[in-house]
Short mmCIF file of C-alpha atoms in Angstrom, two decimals:
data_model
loop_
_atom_site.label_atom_id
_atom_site.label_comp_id
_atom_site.label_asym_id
_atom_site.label_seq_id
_atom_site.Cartn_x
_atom_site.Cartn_y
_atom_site.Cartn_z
CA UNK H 282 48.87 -32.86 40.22
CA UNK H 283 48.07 -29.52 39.01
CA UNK H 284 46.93 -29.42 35.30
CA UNK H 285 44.90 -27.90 32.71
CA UNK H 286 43.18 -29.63 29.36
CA UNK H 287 42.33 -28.00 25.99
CA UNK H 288 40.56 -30.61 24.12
CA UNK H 289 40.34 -28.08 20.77
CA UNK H 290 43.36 -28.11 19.67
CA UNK H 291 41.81 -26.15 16.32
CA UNK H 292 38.49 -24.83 15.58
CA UNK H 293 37.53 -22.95 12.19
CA UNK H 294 34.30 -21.20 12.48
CA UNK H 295 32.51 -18.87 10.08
CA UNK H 296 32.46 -15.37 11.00
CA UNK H 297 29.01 -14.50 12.98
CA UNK H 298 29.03 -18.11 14.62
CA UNK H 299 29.01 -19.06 18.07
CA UNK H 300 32.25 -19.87 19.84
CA UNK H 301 32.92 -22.28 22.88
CA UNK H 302 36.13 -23.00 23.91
CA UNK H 303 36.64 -25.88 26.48
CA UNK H 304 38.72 -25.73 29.47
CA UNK H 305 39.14 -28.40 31.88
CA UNK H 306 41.49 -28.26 34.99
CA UNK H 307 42.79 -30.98 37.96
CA UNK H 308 43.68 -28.87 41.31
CA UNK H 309 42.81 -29.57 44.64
CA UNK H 310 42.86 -26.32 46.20
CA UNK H 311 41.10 -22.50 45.64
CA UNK H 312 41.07 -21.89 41.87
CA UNK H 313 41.77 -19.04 39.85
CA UNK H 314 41.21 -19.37 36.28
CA UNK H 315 41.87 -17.13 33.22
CA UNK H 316 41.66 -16.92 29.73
CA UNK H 317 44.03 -15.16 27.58
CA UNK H 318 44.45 -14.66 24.23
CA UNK H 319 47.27 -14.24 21.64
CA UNK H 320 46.58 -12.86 18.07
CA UNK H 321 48.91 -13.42 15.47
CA UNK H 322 52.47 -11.47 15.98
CA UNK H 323 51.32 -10.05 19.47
CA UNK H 324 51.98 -10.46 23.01
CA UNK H 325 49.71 -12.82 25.06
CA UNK H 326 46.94 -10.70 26.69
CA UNK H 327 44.31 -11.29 29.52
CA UNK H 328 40.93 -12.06 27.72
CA UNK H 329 39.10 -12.52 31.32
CA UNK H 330 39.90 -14.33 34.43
CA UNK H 331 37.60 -15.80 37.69
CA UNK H 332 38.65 -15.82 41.22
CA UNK H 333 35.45 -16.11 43.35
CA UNK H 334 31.70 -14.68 43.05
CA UNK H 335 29.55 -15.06 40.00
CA UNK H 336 30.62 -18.11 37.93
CA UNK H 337 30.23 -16.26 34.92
CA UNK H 338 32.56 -14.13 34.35
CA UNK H 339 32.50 -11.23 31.04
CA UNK H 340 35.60 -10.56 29.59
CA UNK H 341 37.19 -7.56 26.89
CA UNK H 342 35.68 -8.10 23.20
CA UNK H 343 32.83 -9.71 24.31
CA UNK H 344 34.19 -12.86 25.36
CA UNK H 345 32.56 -14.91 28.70
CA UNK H 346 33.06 -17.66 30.61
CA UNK H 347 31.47 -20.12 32.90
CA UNK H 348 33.20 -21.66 36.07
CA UNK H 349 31.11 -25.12 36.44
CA UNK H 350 32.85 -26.47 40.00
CA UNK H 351 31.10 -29.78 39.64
CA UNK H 352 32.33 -30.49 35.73
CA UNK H 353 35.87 -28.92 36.68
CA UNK H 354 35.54 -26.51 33.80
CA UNK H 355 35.79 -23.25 32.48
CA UNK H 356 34.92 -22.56 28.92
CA UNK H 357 34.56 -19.42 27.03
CA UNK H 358 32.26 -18.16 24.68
CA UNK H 359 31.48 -15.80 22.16
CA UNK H 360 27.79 -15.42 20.68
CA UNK H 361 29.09 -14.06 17.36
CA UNK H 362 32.84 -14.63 16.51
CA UNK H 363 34.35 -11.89 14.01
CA UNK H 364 37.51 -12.35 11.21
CA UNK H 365 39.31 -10.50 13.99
CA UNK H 366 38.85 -13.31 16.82
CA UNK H 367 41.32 -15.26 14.86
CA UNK H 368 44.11 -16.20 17.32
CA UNK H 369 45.33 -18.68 19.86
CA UNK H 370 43.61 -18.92 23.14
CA UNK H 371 45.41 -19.98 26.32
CA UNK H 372 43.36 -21.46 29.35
CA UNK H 373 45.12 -20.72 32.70
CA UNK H 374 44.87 -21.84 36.24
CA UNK H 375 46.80 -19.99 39.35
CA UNK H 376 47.75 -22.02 41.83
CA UNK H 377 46.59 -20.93 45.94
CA UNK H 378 49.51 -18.96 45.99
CA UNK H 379 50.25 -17.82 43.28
CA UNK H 380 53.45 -18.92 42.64
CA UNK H 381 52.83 -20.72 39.30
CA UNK H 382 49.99 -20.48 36.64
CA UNK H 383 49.02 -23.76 34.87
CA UNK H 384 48.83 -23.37 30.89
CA UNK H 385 46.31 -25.42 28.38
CA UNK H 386 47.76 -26.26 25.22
CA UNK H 387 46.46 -23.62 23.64
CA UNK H 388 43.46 -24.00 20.78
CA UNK H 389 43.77 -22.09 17.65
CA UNK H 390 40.98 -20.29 16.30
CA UNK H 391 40.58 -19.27 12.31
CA UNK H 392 37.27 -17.41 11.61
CA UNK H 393 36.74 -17.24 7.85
CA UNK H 394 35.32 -13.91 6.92
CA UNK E 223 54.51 3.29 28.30
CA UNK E 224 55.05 0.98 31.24
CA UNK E 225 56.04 -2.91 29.82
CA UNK E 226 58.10 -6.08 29.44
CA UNK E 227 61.06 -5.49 26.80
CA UNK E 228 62.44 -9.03 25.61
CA UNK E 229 65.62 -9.15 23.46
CA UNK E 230 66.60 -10.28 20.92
CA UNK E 231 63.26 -11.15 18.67
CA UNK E 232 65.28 -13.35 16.83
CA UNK E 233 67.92 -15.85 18.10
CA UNK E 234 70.26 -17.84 16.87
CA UNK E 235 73.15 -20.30 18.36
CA UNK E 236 75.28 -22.80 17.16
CA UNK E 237 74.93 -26.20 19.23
CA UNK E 238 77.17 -26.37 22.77
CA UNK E 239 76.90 -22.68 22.93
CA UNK E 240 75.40 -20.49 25.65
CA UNK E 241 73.20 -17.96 25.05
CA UNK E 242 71.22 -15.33 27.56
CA UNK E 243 67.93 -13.65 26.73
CA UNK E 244 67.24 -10.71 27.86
CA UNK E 245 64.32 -9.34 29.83
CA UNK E 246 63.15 -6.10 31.46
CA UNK E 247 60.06 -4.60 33.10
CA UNK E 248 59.69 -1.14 34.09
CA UNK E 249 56.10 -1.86 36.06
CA UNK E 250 57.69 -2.04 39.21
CA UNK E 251 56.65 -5.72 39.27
CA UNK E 252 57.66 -8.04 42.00
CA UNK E 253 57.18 -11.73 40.60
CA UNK E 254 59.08 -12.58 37.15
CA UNK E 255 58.71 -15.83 35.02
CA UNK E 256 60.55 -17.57 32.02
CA UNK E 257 57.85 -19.43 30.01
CA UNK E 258 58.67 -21.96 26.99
CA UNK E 259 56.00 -22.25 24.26
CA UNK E 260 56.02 -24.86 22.17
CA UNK E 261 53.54 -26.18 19.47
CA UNK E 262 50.63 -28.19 20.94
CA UNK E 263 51.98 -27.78 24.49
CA UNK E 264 51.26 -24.79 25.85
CA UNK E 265 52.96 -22.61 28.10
CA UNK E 266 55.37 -24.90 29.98
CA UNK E 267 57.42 -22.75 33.13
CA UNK E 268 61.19 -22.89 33.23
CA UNK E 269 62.02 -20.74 36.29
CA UNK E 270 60.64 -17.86 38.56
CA UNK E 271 61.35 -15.05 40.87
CA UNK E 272 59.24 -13.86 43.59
CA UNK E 273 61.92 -11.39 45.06
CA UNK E 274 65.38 -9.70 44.03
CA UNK E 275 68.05 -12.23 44.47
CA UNK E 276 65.79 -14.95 44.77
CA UNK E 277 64.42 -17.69 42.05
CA UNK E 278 62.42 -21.21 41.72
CA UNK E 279 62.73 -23.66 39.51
CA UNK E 280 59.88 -24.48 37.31
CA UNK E 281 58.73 -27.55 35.57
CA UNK E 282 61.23 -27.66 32.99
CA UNK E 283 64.31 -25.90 34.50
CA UNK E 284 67.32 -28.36 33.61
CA UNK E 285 69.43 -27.00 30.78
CA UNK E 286 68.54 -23.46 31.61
CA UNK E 287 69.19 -20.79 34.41
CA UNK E 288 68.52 -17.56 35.96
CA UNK E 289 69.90 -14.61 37.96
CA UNK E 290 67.56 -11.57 39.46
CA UNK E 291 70.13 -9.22 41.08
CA UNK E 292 67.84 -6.03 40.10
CA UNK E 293 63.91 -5.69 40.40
CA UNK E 294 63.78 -4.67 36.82
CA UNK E 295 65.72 -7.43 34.97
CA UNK E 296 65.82 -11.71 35.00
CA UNK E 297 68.08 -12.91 32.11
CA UNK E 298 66.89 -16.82 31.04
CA UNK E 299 70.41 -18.35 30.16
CA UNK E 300 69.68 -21.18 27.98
CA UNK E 301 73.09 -23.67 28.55
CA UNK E 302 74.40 -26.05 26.18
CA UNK E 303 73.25 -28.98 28.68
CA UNK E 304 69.21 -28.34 27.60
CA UNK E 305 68.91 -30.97 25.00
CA UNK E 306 66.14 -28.96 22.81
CA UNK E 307 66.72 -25.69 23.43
CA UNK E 308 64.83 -24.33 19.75
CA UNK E 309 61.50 -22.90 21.21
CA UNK E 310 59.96 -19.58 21.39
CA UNK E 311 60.66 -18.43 24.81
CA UNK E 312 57.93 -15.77 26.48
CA UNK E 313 58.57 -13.64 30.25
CA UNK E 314 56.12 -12.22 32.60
CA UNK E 315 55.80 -10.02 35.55
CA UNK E 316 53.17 -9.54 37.75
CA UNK E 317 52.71 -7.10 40.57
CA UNK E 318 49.73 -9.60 41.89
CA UNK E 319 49.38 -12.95 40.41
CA UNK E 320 45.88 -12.55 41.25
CA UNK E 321 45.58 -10.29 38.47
CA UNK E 322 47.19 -12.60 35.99
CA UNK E 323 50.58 -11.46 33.92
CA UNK E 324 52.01 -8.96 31.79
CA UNK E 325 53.76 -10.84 29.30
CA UNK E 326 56.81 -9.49 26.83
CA UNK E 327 56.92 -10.29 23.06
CA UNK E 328 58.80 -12.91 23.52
CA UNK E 329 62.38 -14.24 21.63
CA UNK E 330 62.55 -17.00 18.78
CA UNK E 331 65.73 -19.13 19.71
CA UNK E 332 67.02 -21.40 16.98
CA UNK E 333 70.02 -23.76 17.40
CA UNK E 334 71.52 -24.27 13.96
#
């Protein structure tokens, strides 16, 4: 069965730290894998998302992340979080179709300024 | 500005009461989607639509339904049969779901 794993449920980092979110997925077919992000009050938005090509993938606000086949994963990563990161980031898989996305849980993030 | 209008913001309904939240795009999407988010569990699907006059079920569609009769519009009825129905309650549309969703602001339902 189709899934996808957020391990983080909350992180608290201090601003100018690095970031790495972890995303792990279960699918048997061609993946395509997103991150998106939703900051306080707002409307979920796409942070970055892979389909084929260069596992690493850059995303809006300086955000990345790494498709790893072999470990099933896809984090993202941010050298040097800022008070404005702060928000709740959604891992996503898309099934061959595309008929249905797969959500994480969702991890919170809280960067203290 | 092209987007996904969801209405009301703020819900509420008294138990064994319907109620219908609203949804519109104007981004001449094809594919529409009823998401529930809950705390610690994500983004869980209810129902989609591919095409007018057409609609899945999702992973969690009992207690709820759907209509699509225009391109634009795909109303989430939440029935009194779902047995938890207080939840914050996000659509989508998506022209391509290769390119990942649009997603509305979504509507805070609470059954007092």
């Amino acid at each position: 069965a189709q899934s996808v794993s957020q391990h983080n449920h909350h992180v608290i980092l201090s601003e100018a730290a690095s970031l790495e979110l972890g995303c792990n997925y279960s699918y048997g077919g061609t993946v395509n894998l997103f991150w998106y992000v939703q900051y306080p009050g707002q409307h979920l938005q796409l942070l970055l998302k892979y389909f084929s090509g260069d596992p690493l993938v850059k995303g809006i606000k300086g955000f990345e992340a790494e498709f790893i086949k072999s470990k099933f994963s896809f984090n993202l990563r941010k050298p040097s979080v800022q008070w404005s990161d702060t928000a709740e980031y959604f891992c996503a898989l898309g099934s061959d179709n595309f008929n249905k996305f797969y959500f994480g849980s969702g991890t919170k993030l809280n960067v203290k300024p | 500005d092209g987007g996904i209008t969801q209405s009301p913001k703020y819900l509420f309904r008294k138990e064994g009461q319907n109620v219908t939240l609203s949804c519109e795009q104007n981004l001449n999407h094809d594919a529409m989607y009823w998401y529930r988010q809950d705390p610690g569990q994500g983004l869980r699907l209810i129902y989609y639509s591919q095409i007018v006059n057409d609609f899945q079920k999702g992973d969690i569609a009992e207690g709820y339904s759907v209509s699509r009769e225009k391109k634009e519009s795909f109303p989430l009825t939440v029935t009194s049969a779902q047995k938890n129905p207080t939840a914050f309650y996000l659509c989508a549309s998506s022209i391509l779901q290769a390119d990942g969703y649009t997603f509305g602001s979504g509507t805070r339902l609470t059954v007092v």
